[in-house]
Structures are given as C-alpha cells and as structure tokens.
Tab-separated table of C-alpha atoms in Angstrom:
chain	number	residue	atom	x	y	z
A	1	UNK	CA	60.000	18.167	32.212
A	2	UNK	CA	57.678	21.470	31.344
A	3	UNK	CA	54.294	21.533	32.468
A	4	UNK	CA	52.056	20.618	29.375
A	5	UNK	CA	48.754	22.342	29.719
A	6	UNK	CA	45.600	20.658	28.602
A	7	UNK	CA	46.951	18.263	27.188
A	8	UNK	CA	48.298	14.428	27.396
A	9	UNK	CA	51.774	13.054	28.833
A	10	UNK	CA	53.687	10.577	29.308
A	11	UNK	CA	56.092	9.917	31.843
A	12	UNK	CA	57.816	6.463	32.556
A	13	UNK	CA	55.373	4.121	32.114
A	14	UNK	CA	52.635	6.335	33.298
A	15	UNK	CA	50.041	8.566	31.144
A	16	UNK	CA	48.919	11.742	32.494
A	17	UNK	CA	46.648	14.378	31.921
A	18	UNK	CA	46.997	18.312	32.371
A	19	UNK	CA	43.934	20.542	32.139
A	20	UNK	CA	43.464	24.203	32.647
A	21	UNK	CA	40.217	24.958	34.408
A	22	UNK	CA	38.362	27.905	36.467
A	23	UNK	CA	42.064	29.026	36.824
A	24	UNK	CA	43.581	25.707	38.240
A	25	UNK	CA	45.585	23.079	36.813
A	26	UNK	CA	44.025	19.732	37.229
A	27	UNK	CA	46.781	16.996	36.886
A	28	UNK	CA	45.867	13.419	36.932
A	29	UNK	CA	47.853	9.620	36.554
A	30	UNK	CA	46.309	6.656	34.752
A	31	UNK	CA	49.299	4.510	34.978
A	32	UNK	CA	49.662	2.582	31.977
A	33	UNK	CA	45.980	2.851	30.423
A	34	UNK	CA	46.662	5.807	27.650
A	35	UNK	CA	43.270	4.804	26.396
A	36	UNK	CA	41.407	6.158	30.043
A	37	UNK	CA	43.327	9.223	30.211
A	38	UNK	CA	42.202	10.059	26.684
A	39	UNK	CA	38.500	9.357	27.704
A	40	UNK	CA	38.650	11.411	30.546
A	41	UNK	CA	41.046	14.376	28.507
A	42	UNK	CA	37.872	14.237	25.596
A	43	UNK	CA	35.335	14.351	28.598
A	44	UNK	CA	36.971	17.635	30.573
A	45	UNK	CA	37.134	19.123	27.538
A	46	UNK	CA	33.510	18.938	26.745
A	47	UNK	CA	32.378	19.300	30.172
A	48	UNK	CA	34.695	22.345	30.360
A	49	UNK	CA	32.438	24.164	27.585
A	50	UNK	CA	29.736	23.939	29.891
A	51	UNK	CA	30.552	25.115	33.079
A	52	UNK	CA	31.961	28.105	31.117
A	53	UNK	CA	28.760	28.700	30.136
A	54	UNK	CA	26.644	28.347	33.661
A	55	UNK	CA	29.025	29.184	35.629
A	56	UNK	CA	29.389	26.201	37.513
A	57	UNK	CA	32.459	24.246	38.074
A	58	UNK	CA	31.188	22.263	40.565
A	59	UNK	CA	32.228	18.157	40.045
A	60	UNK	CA	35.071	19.245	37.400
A	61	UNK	CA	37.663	17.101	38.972
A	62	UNK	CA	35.603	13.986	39.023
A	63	UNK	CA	36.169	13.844	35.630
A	64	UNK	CA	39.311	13.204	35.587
A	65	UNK	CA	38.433	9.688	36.980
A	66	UNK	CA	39.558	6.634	35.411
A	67	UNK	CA	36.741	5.611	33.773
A	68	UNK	CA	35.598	2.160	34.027
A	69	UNK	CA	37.069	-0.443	31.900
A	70	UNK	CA	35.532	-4.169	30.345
A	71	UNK	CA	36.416	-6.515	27.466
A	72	UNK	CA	33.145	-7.069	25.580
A	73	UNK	CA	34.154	-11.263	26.444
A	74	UNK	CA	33.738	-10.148	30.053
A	75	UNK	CA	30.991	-8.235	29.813
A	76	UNK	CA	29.300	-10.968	27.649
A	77	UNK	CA	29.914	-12.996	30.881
A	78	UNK	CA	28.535	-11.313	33.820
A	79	UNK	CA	25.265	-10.915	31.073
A	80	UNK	CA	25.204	-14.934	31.220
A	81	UNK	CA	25.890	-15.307	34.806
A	82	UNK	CA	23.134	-12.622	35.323
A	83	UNK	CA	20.273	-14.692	33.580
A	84	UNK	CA	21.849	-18.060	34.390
A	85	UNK	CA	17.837	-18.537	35.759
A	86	UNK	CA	16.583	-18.069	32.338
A	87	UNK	CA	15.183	-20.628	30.166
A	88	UNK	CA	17.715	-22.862	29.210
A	89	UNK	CA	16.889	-22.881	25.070
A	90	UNK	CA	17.280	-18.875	24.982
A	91	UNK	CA	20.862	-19.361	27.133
A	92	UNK	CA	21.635	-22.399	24.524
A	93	UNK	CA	20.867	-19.896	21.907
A	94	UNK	CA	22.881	-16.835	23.298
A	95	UNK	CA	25.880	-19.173	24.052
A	96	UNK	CA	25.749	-19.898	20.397
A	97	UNK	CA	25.677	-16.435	19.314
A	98	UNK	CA	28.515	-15.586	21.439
A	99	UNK	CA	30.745	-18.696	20.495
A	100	UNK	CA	30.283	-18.578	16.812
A	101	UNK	CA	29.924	-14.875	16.241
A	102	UNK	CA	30.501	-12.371	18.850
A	103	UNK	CA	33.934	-13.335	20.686
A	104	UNK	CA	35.497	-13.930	17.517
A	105	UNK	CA	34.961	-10.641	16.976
A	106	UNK	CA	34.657	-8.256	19.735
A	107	UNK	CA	35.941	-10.482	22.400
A	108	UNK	CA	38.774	-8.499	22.785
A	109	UNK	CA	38.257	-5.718	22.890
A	110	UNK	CA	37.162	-2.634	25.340
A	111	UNK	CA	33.636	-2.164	25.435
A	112	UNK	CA	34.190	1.502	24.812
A	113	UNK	CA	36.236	0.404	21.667
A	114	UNK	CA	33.793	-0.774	20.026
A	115	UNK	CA	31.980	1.716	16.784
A	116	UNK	CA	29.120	1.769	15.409
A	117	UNK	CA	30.583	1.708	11.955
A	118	UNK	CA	32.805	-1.888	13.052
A	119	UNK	CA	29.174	-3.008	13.979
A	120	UNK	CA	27.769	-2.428	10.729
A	121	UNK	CA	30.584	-4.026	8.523
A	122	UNK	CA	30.032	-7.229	11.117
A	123	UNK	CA	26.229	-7.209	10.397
A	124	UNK	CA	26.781	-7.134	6.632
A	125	UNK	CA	29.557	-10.026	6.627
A	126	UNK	CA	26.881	-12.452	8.500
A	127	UNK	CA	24.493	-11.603	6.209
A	128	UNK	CA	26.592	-12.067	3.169
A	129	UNK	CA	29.843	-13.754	3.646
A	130	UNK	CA	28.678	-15.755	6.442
A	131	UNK	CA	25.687	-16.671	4.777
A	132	UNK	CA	23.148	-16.459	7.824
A	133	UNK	CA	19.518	-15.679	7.259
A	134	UNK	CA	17.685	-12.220	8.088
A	135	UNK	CA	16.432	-13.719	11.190
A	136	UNK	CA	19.521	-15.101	12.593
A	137	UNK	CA	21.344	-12.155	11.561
A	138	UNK	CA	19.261	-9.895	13.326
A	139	UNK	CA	19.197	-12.277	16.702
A	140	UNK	CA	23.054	-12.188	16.692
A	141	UNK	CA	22.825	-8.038	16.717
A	142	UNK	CA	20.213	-8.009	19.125
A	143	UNK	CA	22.250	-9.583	21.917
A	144	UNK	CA	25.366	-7.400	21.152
A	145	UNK	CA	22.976	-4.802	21.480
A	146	UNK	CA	21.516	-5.823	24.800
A	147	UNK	CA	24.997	-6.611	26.062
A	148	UNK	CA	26.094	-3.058	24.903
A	149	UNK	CA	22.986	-1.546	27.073
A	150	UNK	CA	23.495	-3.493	30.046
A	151	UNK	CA	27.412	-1.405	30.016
A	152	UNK	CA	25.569	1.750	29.275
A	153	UNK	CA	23.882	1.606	32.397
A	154	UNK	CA	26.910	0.126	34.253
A	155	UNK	CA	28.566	3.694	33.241
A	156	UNK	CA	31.361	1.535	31.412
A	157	UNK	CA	30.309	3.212	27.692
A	158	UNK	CA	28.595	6.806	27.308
A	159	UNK	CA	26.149	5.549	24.688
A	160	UNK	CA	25.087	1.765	23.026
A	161	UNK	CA	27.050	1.813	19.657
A	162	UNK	CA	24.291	-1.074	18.106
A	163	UNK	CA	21.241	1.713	18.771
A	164	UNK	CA	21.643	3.195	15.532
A	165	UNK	CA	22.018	-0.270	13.813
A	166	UNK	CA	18.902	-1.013	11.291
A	167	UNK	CA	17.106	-4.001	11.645
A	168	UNK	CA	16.990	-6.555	8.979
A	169	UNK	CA	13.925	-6.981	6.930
A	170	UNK	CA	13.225	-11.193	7.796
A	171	UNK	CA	11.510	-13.004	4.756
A	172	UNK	CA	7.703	-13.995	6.108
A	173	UNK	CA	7.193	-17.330	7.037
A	174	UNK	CA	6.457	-20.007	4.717
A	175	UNK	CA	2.698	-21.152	4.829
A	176	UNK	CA	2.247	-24.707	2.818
A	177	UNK	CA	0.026	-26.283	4.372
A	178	UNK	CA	-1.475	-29.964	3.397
A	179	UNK	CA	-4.701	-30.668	2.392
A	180	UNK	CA	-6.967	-33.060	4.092
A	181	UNK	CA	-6.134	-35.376	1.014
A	182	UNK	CA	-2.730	-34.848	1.254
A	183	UNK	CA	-2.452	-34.937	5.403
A	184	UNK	CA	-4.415	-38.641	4.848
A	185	UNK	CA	-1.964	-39.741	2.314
A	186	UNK	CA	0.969	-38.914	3.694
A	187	UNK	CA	-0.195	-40.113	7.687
A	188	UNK	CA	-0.770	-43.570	5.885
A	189	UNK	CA	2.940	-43.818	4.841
A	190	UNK	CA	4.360	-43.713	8.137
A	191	UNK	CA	5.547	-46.661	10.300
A	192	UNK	CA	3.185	-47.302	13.026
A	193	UNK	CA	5.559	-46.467	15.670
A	194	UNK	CA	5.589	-42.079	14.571
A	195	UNK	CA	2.684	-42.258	12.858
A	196	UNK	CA	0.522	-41.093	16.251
A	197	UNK	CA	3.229	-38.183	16.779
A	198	UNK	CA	2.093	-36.986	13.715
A	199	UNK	CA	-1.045	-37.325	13.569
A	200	UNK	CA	-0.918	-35.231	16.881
A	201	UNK	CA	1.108	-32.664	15.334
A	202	UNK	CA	-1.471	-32.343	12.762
A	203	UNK	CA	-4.850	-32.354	14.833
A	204	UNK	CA	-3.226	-30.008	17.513
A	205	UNK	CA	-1.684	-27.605	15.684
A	206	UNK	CA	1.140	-27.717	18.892
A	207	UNK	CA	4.465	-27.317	18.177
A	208	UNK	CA	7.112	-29.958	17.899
A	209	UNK	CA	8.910	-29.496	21.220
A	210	UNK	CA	5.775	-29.312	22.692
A	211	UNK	CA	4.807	-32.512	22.096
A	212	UNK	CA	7.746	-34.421	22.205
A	213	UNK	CA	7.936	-33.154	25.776
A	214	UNK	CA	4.156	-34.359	26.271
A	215	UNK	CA	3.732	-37.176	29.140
A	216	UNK	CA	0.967	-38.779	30.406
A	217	UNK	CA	-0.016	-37.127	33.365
A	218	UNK	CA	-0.685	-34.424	30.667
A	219	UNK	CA	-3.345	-36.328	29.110
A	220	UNK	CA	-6.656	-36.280	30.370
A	221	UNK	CA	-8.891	-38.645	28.675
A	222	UNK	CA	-11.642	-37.887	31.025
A	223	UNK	CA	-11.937	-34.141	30.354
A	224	UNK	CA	-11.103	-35.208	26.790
A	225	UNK	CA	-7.883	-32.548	27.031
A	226	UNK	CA	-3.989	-31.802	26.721
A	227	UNK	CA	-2.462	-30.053	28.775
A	228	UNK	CA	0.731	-28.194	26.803
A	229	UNK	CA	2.477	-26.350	29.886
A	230	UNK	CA	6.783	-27.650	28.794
A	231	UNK	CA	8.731	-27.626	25.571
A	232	UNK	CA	12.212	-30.106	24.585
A	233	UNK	CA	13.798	-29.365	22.064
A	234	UNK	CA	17.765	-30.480	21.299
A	235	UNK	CA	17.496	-32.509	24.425
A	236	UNK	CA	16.890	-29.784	26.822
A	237	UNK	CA	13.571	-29.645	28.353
A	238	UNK	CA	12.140	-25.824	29.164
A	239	UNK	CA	9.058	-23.811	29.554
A	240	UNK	CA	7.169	-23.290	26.378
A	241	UNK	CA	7.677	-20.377	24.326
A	242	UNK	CA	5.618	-17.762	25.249
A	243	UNK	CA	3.805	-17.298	28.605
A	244	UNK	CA	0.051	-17.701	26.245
A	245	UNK	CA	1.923	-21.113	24.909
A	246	UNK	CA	1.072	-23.093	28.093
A	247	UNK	CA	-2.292	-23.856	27.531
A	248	UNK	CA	-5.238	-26.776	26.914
A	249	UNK	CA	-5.895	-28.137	24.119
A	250	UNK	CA	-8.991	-30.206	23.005
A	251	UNK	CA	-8.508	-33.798	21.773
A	252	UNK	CA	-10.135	-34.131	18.375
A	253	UNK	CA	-11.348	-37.044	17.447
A	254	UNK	CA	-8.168	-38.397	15.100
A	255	UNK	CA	-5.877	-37.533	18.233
A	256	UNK	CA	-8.051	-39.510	20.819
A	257	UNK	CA	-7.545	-42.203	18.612
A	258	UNK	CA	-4.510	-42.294	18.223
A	259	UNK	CA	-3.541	-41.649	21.728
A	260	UNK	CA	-5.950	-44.383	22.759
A	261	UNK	CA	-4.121	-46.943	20.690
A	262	UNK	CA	-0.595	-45.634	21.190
A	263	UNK	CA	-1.549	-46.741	25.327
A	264	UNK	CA	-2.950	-49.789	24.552
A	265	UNK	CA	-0.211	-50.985	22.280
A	266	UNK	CA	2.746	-49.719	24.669
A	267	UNK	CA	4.161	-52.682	27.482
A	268	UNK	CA	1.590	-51.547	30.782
A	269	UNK	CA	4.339	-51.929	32.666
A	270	UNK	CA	6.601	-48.979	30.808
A	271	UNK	CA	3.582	-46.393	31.520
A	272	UNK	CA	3.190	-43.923	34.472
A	273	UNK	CA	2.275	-40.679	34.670
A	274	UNK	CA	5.255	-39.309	33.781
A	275	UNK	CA	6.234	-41.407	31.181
A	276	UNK	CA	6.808	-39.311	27.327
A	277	UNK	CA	4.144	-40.121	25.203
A	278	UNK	CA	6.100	-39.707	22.220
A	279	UNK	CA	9.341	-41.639	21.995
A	280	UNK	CA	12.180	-43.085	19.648
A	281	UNK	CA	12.399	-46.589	18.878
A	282	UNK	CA	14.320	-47.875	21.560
A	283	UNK	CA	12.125	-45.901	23.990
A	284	UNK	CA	13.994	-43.082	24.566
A	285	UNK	CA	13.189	-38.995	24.408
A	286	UNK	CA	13.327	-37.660	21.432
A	287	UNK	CA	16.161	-35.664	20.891
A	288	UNK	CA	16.299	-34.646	17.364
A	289	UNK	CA	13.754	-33.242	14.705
A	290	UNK	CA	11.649	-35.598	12.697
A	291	UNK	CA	12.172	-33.665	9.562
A	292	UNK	CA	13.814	-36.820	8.054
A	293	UNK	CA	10.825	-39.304	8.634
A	294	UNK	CA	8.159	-37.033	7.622
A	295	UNK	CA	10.401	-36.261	4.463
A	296	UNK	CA	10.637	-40.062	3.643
A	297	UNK	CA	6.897	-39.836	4.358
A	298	UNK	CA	5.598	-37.525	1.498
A	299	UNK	CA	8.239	-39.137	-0.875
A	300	UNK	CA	6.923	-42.277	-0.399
A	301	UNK	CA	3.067	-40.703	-0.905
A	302	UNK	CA	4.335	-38.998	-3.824
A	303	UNK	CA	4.073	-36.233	-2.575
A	304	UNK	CA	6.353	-32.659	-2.912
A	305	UNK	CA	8.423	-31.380	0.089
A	306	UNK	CA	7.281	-29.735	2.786
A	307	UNK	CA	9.003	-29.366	6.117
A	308	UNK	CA	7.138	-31.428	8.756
A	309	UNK	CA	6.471	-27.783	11.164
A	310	UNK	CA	4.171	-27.120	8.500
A	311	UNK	CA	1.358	-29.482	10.087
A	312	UNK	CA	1.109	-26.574	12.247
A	313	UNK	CA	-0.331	-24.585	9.623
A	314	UNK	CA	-2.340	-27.499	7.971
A	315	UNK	CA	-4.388	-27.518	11.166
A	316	UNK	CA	-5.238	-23.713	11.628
A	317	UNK	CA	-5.685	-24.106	7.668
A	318	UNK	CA	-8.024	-27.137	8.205
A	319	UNK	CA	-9.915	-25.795	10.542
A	320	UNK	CA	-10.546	-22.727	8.742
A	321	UNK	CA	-12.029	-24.779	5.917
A	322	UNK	CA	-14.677	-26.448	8.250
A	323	UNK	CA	-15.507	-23.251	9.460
A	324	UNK	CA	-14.023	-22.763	13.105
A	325	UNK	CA	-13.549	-19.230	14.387
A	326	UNK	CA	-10.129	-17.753	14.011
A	327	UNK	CA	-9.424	-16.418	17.680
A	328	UNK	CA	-10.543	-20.250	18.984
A	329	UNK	CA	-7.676	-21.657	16.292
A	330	UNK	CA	-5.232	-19.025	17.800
A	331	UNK	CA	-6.032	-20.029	21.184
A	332	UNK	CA	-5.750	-23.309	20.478
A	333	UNK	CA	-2.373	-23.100	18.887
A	334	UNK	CA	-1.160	-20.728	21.752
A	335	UNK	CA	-0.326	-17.641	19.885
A	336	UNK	CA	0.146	-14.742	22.226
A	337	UNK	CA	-2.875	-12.483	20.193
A	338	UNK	CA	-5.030	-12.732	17.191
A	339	UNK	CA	-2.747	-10.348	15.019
A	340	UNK	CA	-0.015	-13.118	14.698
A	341	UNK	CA	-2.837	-15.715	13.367
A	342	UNK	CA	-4.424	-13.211	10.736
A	343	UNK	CA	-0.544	-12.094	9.673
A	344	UNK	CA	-0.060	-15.866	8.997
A	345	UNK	CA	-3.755	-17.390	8.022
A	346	UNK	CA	-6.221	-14.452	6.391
A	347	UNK	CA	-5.621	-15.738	2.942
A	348	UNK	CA	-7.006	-19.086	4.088
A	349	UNK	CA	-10.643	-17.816	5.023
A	350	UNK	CA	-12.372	-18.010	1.510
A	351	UNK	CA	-15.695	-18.032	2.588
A	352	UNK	CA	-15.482	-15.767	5.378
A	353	UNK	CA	-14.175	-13.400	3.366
A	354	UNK	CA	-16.747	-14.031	0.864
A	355	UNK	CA	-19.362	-13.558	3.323
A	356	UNK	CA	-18.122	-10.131	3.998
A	357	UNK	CA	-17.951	-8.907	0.313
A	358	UNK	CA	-21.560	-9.833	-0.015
A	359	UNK	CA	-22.390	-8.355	2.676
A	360	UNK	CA	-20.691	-4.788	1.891
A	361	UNK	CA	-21.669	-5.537	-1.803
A	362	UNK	CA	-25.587	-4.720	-0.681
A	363	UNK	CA	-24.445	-2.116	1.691
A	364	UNK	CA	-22.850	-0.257	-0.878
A	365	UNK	CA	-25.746	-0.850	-3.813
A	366	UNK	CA	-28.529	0.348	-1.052
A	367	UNK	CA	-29.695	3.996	-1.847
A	368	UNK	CA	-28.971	6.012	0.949
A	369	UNK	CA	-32.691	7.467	0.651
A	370	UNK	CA	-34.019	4.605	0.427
A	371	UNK	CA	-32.247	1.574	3.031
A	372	UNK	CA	-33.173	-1.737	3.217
A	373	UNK	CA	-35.613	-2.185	5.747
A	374	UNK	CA	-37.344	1.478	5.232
A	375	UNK	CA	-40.872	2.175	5.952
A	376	UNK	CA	-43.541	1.998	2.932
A	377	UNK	CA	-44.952	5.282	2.871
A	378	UNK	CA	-41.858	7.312	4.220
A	379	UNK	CA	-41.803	10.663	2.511
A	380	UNK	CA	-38.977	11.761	0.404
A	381	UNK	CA	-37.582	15.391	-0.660
C-alpha cells in the first residue's frame, strides 16, 4: 500500500493516521475507533500551525494519542456515584432528569459527539413538544451541562457543548396569598385531624416538607420555639433546602395552640421525642402533598383555588399587614437573604411604602435655601 501523507487510512480492521511534521512522518494505529484517529488527525493539524509559528515542536507526537473515550450514560454515572453523599431529594431529582430526558437522548452516544446545535433542538422539544415548564426545562440543561464540565476537566471533550446554551426565562412565582378572613374561613373547614398542620403552615410561614418532617423533640414549649433543621418530602427525609433553611422559629400564638391540643388529644402512649408531629390518619408519615385536602377545604368555604404552598406567602403577607419588619419575616421563613423576600413581597408593604412617599414628598417640597429645621434669622443671598 503507498504511504498516504497527512492524512487517514485504513488497513484491515485498523484506522491509521499519517502526518508530515518538522520533516518526519508521524504514523499512528487506533485499531478500530475511526472516530479517535480523526480527533487526533483534526488536533495535529491545528497544533501543527503553531509550532510552525514558534518554532517549537516539542510534545507533537503526543498528539497522536488516542484520546479518551465515554458514552454520555457512563459519564452520567460516575457523576452519580461521585455525589452518591449528596442530599437524597437533589439525587431523586437528577435520577429523574436522567431517566426521563437525558439517556433517551444522549445515552449513547460519545461525549465528544455530542453539538451544541443537537443540544439546542433537545432544549426546544422539552419546552414545546414535551410540554415541560421554563423551570424544569432549564434544570434538565443544567445537569447535562454540569455532566458535560465534569468531562471537560477529565480531558474526555475539548470544550462543554451546553456553555453557549441560553437560559430560559422562568415565569415568577405566583403570590396569592389569603387574607386573614379568608385563612379563618378556610382553617374552619378542615377535619380536626389536618386542621393543626395547617394552621402551622400558615403561622410559620415553613415549608411543607419542613413540617411534615417536624417531631417532637423539635418542639420546645418552654423556649416557646421550633426548631426547623430536616425536610421529607416524597417519602425521603433530607436536610432542608438551603444551609439559612435550618433555623428557629417562634411559636405564635395560633400555633401554640394548636400544637398544645394536637399533644393532648394524641394516645400518651404514641408520643416520644421523636415521634412526627404531623401524621396521616392511620398514624403514619406523610408521604404525599396535601394539595387535595386543602383544595376540598376552600371549596367547601367557598372559596377560589389556591394551591395550599401559598400559606407560605399568606404569612410573610400577614405579617406585613400588622407591621413586622421584613428581614425578621425573611429570617423567619429561612430565605438565604433579604433580596429573595423583597423580589417576592414589596408589593405587600402599603404603608411602609406610604411612609416613605411622605417622607420624600416633604423632602422634595423643602426649599433648598430654606430646610426644615433652619435657624430664624439665618441670612440669605
């Protein structure tokens, strides 16, 4: 067979490479992966440009390396096995991601196979064909993406394909809070056994899985406190969400009480410490969302819709109205700094904000030779 100069072979069931360099022929095997020896042809090419140009041909051969080789499906594996010590609702999460979205479609293939451009046509089918939201569409990319870095550092890809992949614009949450009317109403329609929970979820302002992961050593009647420091939520108990999400929070009044009577009218002999405060009928955790008894709830008030997270935001709303100071509500609701709680609750401080206009109002109408509060007798030009 001739020699082929810089250029790729095959012979048998081998692929080879031939490249002309600083006066040598460099000759390399990469048995049957054609898709390496193309790699590394592309790469001595390049690299060839620029030792021209210094001088330097120092390394050249290395290039002709196989280069490193991974399925996305097994580098979505050793990412798994890597944070395997992670909190179990983010590895729930990214297992769903992978199952439903990812492996279907990159399993397969070669890490270094994958395009930016297939990337893109797969982020605008699970926005549109697949239906997902903004948000979820956005998580899916953002562990590709991560995987994809994690093999840029391993050497396995030269670059991370998902970089140049615009983030979705996610909707803002939906605030609809309940007023205290409509909180009162809606509390009194529940059976006795969730109507504490809810009351709890209203008074707190804690999350859901917070609180359905609440026991009784986390009570403190004494220093008149709840401890939130764990999260369940689909049956799998964690660490709350954010490191400034474990936290204390103050019993108010309607949550004393109704812890208070929630002990007293549960069997003594069913409490310890680490009993659940909050549980289903037959007295075990609770392992779903409550969207469908608070929903039966407001119907039964009369009452319009309103998905039962947002007693969250009826208790940072609530306590705006009697007055309480924003970065105590944030606090109190564990949000990890005060920007989150103005993005989500400004428009609910009326008088605050009325305050401040009046206040500006007389600071702007105040001649600036004359100030409130000038001397009698000061001499003007």
């Amino acid at each position: 067979m001739p020699t082929i100069k810089n250029g790729l072979y095959r012979r048998g069931n081998s692929w080879y490479i031939c490249v002309k360099a600083n006066g040598k022929q460099i000759r390399k095997s990469f048995g049957s992966d054609k898709r390496a020896a193309e790699l590394a042809l592309l790469e001595i090419r390049k690299q060839r440009v620029v030792a021209r140009a210094q001088g330097d041909w120092s390394g050249l051969e290395k290039l002709t390396e196989p280069k490193k080789r991974k399925t996305f499906e097994e580098a979505a594996a050793d990412y798994l096995t890597e944070r395997a010590h992670g909190k179990q609702s983010t590895l729930r999460t990214y297992g769903e991601h992978l199952k439903n979205y990812l492996l279907p479609e990159f399993g397969k293939l070669q890490v270094s196979d994958i395009t930016e451009e297939h990337i893109a046509r797969f982020q605008s089918d699970l926005l549109s064909r697949r239906q997902l939201s903004e948000r979820r569409t956005n998580s899916t990319i953002n562990l590709l993406s991560s995987i994809l870095k994690v093999c840029v550092r391993r050497k396995f890809i030269e670059d991370n394909p998902a970089k140049g992949i615009r983030r979705l614009r996610e909707p803002k949450a939906s605030i609809d809070p309940l007023s205290r009317e409509e909180l009162d109403l809606a509390l009194s329609c529940l059976s006795n056994h969730f109507r504490p929970l809810f009351t709890c979820l209203a008074w707190t302002g804690a999350r859901p899985g917070e609180l359905i992961a609440l026991r009784w050593n986390d009570v403190s009647f004494e220093r008149n406190e709840i401890h939130i420091n764990k999260a369940r939520v689909k049956g799998v108990e964690d660490l709350p969400k954010t490191g400034s999400s474990e936290r204390f929070i103050p019993m108010l009044p309607p949550v004393r009480d109704a812890l208070l009577k929630l002990k007293a009218d549960r069997k003594v002999a069913s409490i310890d410490g680490t009993s659940y405060v909050f549980v289903g009928k037959a007295g075990q955790p609770i392992n779903r969302h409550l969207d469908a008894t608070w929903a039966a709830a407001l119907k039964k008030a009369g009452l319009r819709h309103r998905p039962s997270y947002q007693l969250r935001h009826t208790f940072a709303s609530l306590c705006l109205q009697a007055g309480a100071e924003p970065g105590w509500i944030s606090k109190t609701m564990g949000h990890s700094n005060l920007q989150t709680f103005f993005q989500h609750y400004a428009r609910y401080i009326p008088s605050a904000s009325k305050q401040n206009e009046q206040i500006v109002a007389r600071f702007a109408a105040a001649s600036p030779d004359k100030p409130d509060g000038a001397q009698k007798g000061a001499q003007t030009t």
